[in-house]
Each structure stands twice: as structure tokens, then as C-alpha cells.
PDB file of C-alpha atoms and ligand atoms in Angstrom:
ATOM      1  CA  UNK A   1     107.140  19.841 -64.783  1.00 76.00           C
ATOM      2  CA  UNK A   2     107.321  16.762 -62.577  1.00 75.00           C
ATOM      3  CA  UNK A   3     105.360  18.611 -59.929  1.00 81.00           C
ATOM      4  CA  UNK A   4     102.597  19.359 -62.418  1.00 77.00           C
ATOM      5  CA  UNK A   5     102.354  15.709 -63.375  1.00 76.00           C
ATOM      6  CA  UNK A   6     102.133  14.713 -59.725  1.00 76.00           C
ATOM      7  CA  UNK A   7      99.448  17.342 -59.096  1.00 81.00           C
ATOM      8  CA  UNK A   8      97.382  16.194 -62.032  1.00 78.00           C
ATOM      9  CA  UNK A   9      97.729  12.563 -60.966  1.00 79.00           C
ATOM     10  CA  UNK A  10      96.589  13.577 -57.487  1.00 79.00           C
ATOM     11  CA  UNK A  11      93.548  15.392 -58.818  1.00 78.00           C
ATOM     12  CA  UNK A  12      92.602  12.424 -60.966  1.00 82.00           C
ATOM     13  CA  UNK A  13      92.885  10.149 -57.963  1.00 80.00           C
ATOM     14  CA  UNK A  14      90.691  12.447 -55.875  1.00 76.00           C
ATOM     15  CA  UNK A  15      88.147  12.512 -58.700  1.00 71.00           C
ATOM     16  CA  UNK A  16      88.156   8.739 -58.824  1.00 71.00           C
ATOM     17  CA  UNK A  17      87.650   8.472 -55.074  1.00 67.00           C
ATOM     18  CA  UNK A  18      84.770  10.967 -55.170  1.00 65.00           C
ATOM     19  CA  UNK A  19      83.215   9.056 -58.042  1.00 68.00           C
ATOM     20  CA  UNK A  20      83.545   5.723 -56.282  1.00 64.00           C
ATOM     21  CA  UNK A  21      82.147   6.776 -52.914  1.00 60.00           C
ATOM     22  CA  UNK A  22      79.566   9.415 -53.755  1.00 60.00           C
ATOM     23  CA  UNK A  23      78.529   9.172 -57.337  1.00 61.00           C
ATOM     24  CA  UNK A  24      78.685   5.512 -58.240  1.00 71.00           C
ATOM     25  CA  UNK A  25      75.507   3.644 -57.461  1.00 78.00           C
ATOM     26  CA  UNK A  26      75.418  -0.086 -57.210  1.00 80.00           C
ATOM     27  CA  UNK A  27      73.699  -1.835 -60.055  1.00 79.00           C
ATOM     28  CA  UNK A  28      70.447  -3.407 -58.853  1.00 81.00           C
ATOM     29  CA  UNK A  29      70.165  -7.045 -59.758  1.00 79.00           C
ATOM     30  CA  UNK A  30      67.778  -9.878 -59.012  1.00 76.00           C
ATOM     31  CA  UNK A  31      69.650 -13.028 -59.867  1.00 74.00           C
ATOM     32  CA  UNK A  32      68.187 -16.513 -59.654  1.00 78.00           C
ATOM     33  CA  UNK A  33      69.604 -19.959 -60.091  1.00 77.00           C
ATOM     34  CA  UNK A  34      69.016 -19.962 -63.841  1.00 79.00           C
ATOM     35  CA  UNK A  35      70.364 -16.416 -64.218  1.00 84.00           C
ATOM     36  CA  UNK A  36      73.211 -15.867 -61.792  1.00 92.00           C
ATOM     37  CA  UNK A  37      75.185 -12.633 -61.715  1.00 92.00           C
ATOM     38  CA  UNK A  38      78.148 -13.240 -63.969  1.00 94.00           C
ATOM     39  CA  UNK A  39      81.353 -11.676 -62.723  1.00 96.00           C
ATOM     40  CA  UNK A  40      84.384 -11.566 -64.945  1.00 97.00           C
ATOM     41  CA  UNK A  41      87.757 -11.855 -63.194  1.00 97.00           C
ATOM     42  CA  UNK A  42      90.295 -10.117 -65.394  1.00 96.00           C
ATOM     43  CA  UNK A  43      93.048  -7.480 -65.299  1.00 94.00           C
ATOM     44  CA  UNK A  44      92.837  -6.985 -61.558  1.00 93.00           C
ATOM     45  CA  UNK A  45      89.131  -6.182 -61.416  1.00 94.00           C
ATOM     46  CA  UNK A  46      85.872  -7.974 -60.904  1.00 96.00           C
ATOM     47  CA  UNK A  47      83.245  -6.774 -63.309  1.00 93.00           C
ATOM     48  CA  UNK A  48      80.701  -6.003 -62.157  1.00 92.00           C
ATOM     49  CA  UNK A  49      82.259  -5.260 -58.794  1.00 94.00           C
ATOM     50  CA  UNK A  50      79.465  -3.285 -57.159  1.00 92.00           C
ATOM     51  CA  UNK A  51      75.862  -4.369 -57.095  1.00 90.00           C
ATOM     52  CA  UNK A  52      72.778  -4.405 -54.949  1.00 92.00           C
ATOM     53  CA  UNK A  53      70.458  -7.263 -54.093  1.00 91.00           C
ATOM     54  CA  UNK A  54      67.295  -7.675 -52.029  1.00 91.00           C
ATOM     55  CA  UNK A  55      67.490  -8.780 -48.446  1.00 92.00           C
ATOM     56  CA  UNK A  56      66.175 -12.254 -47.668  1.00 92.00           C
ATOM     57  CA  UNK A  57      66.698 -13.617 -51.145  1.00 87.00           C
ATOM     58  CA  UNK A  58      69.156 -16.169 -52.358  1.00 90.00           C
ATOM     59  CA  UNK A  59      71.893 -14.727 -54.519  1.00 92.00           C
ATOM     60  CA  UNK A  60      73.657 -16.767 -57.147  1.00 94.00           C
ATOM     61  CA  UNK A  61      77.032 -15.586 -58.365  1.00 95.00           C
ATOM     62  CA  UNK A  62      79.026 -17.061 -61.207  1.00 96.00           C
ATOM     63  CA  UNK A  63      82.675 -16.080 -61.387  1.00 97.00           C
ATOM     64  CA  UNK A  64      84.496 -16.488 -64.665  1.00 97.00           C
ATOM     65  CA  UNK A  65      88.242 -16.308 -64.149  1.00 97.00           C
ATOM     66  CA  UNK A  66      90.394 -15.298 -67.090  1.00 97.00           C
ATOM     67  CA  UNK A  67      93.340 -14.071 -65.041  1.00 96.00           C
ATOM     68  CA  UNK A  68      95.999 -16.823 -64.794  1.00 95.00           C
ATOM     69  CA  UNK A  69      97.799 -15.187 -61.859  1.00 94.00           C
ATOM     70  CA  UNK A  70      97.511 -17.199 -58.624  1.00 94.00           C
ATOM     71  CA  UNK A  71      96.221 -14.075 -56.965  1.00 91.00           C
ATOM     72  CA  UNK A  72      92.879 -14.529 -58.716  1.00 95.00           C
ATOM     73  CA  UNK A  73      92.455 -18.142 -57.621  1.00 97.00           C
ATOM     74  CA  UNK A  74      90.116 -17.449 -54.723  1.00 97.00           C
ATOM     75  CA  UNK A  75      87.236 -15.189 -53.902  1.00 98.00           C
ATOM     76  CA  UNK A  76      86.774 -14.599 -50.202  1.00 97.00           C
ATOM     77  CA  UNK A  77      83.545 -13.383 -48.628  1.00 97.00           C
ATOM     78  CA  UNK A  78      85.118 -12.519 -45.323  1.00 95.00           C
ATOM     79  CA  UNK A  79      82.024 -11.448 -43.398  1.00 94.00           C
ATOM     80  CA  UNK A  80      80.188 -14.606 -44.480  1.00 95.00           C
ATOM     81  CA  UNK A  81      83.117 -16.911 -43.805  1.00 96.00           C
ATOM     82  CA  UNK A  82      82.943 -18.265 -47.339  1.00 97.00           C
ATOM     83  CA  UNK A  83      85.614 -18.910 -49.930  1.00 97.00           C
ATOM     84  CA  UNK A  84      85.210 -19.928 -53.533  1.00 97.00           C
ATOM     85  CA  UNK A  85      87.994 -21.503 -55.596  1.00 97.00           C
ATOM     86  CA  UNK A  86      88.206 -20.294 -59.180  1.00 97.00           C
ATOM     87  CA  UNK A  87      89.695 -22.582 -61.808  1.00 97.00           C
ATOM     88  CA  UNK A  88      91.300 -20.766 -64.764  1.00 96.00           C
ATOM     89  CA  UNK A  89      89.072 -20.254 -67.801  1.00 94.00           C
ATOM     90  CA  UNK A  90      86.158 -21.937 -66.131  1.00 93.00           C
ATOM     91  CA  UNK A  91      83.252 -20.689 -64.151  1.00 94.00           C
ATOM     92  CA  UNK A  92      82.567 -21.328 -60.499  1.00 97.00           C
ATOM     93  CA  UNK A  93      79.314 -20.628 -58.715  1.00 96.00           C
ATOM     94  CA  UNK A  94      78.352 -19.758 -55.204  1.00 96.00           C
ATOM     95  CA  UNK A  95      74.965 -19.413 -53.578  1.00 95.00           C
ATOM     96  CA  UNK A  96      74.515 -16.911 -50.771  1.00 94.00           C
ATOM     97  CA  UNK A  97      71.564 -16.573 -48.462  1.00 92.00           C
ATOM     98  CA  UNK A  98      71.573 -12.933 -47.380  1.00 92.00           C
ATOM     99  CA  UNK A  99      69.111 -12.219 -44.589  1.00 93.00           C
ATOM    100  CA  UNK A 100      70.691  -9.104 -43.147  1.00 93.00           C
ATOM    101  CA  UNK A 101      70.969  -5.695 -44.729  1.00 95.00           C
ATOM    102  CA  UNK A 102      74.485  -4.400 -45.106  1.00 95.00           C
ATOM    103  CA  UNK A 103      77.531  -4.434 -47.286  1.00 95.00           C
ATOM    104  CA  UNK A 104      79.446  -7.558 -48.124  1.00 95.00           C
ATOM    105  CA  UNK A 105      82.954  -7.228 -49.470  1.00 96.00           C
ATOM    106  CA  UNK A 106      84.519  -9.891 -51.589  1.00 97.00           C
ATOM    107  CA  UNK A 107      88.196  -9.948 -52.416  1.00 97.00           C
ATOM    108  CA  UNK A 108      91.010 -12.124 -53.624  1.00 96.00           C
ATOM    109  CA  UNK A 109      93.532 -13.505 -51.172  1.00 91.00           C
ATOM    110  CA  UNK A 110      95.660 -10.372 -51.244  1.00 91.00           C
ATOM    111  CA  UNK A 111      92.826  -7.843 -51.521  1.00 92.00           C
ATOM    112  CA  UNK A 112      93.846  -6.677 -54.978  1.00 92.00           C
ATOM    113  CA  UNK A 113      90.612  -7.783 -56.535  1.00 96.00           C
ATOM    114  CA  UNK A 114      87.779  -6.083 -54.669  1.00 95.00           C
ATOM    115  CA  UNK A 115      84.053  -6.097 -54.956  1.00 96.00           C
ATOM    116  CA  UNK A 116      81.067  -5.085 -52.905  1.00 95.00           C
ATOM    117  CA  UNK A 117      77.584  -6.448 -52.589  1.00 94.00           C
ATOM    118  CA  UNK A 118      74.943  -4.182 -51.042  1.00 94.00           C
ATOM    119  CA  UNK A 119      72.042  -5.979 -49.373  1.00 95.00           C
ATOM    120  CA  UNK A 120      68.904  -3.873 -48.842  1.00 92.00           C
TER     121      UNK A 120
HETATM  122 CU1   CU B 201      95.139 -11.057 -55.228  1.00 78.81          CU
END
């Protein structure tokens, strides 16, 4: 019985991985200063966590943190060398100038929250 449960859990995990890497497409967005991308920080996930923007444009992100755990206190854009502090139950904004195509990961301090920005 236990083995069956483990097998099913394994299959679900594989399905999730396939979905994430092959089937999920980033949401295309064109944010501006008046309409930033709003990202909710709650229950261990950024939502949205995967989106696509145009190369050469400024991107405005607004993080709204509802998670009180200290883990959610920072968003780190490692490849850009940028960090944004998130006060609880408030919003914090960051402006990114993205001139190169590629993928930009953003995470919390301990990499539990994860998101990805595709620049094309
Ligand atoms: Cu964390």
C-alpha cells in the first residue's frame, strides 16, 4: 500500500515537472510605470511567477507581500545584482531595465520562493 502511494506521488511529481518545463508558457506582459506587474507573495509562491517581457523595455514590478515569515522579506534578482526589501502587507516596487534577452530568476533569500522572467 505504502509503495503504491509513493509511486503515485512520484508520478504526480513527474507530471508537474513536465508541465513546468515543457507545457507551461510564460504569460506575456507589457507593464509600464502606471501599470506594473503585480506579484502576490503568499503561501510560498509568487503569483504570477513566470512571465515574459520585451527586450529593451523598462519593466516595473510591484510585489505585495502577505506572508509574514522572514523568508519572504526579500526578493533577489541575482543575475542583475538587485535586491528588493518587502515590508509586510505593503507593496514594494522595482524598475528593471532589461536590454539582453535571457531568463532572469528571482527568489527569496533561501530560494523557497522562485520566479522567472523571460526577456525576448
Ligand atoms: Cu525564503
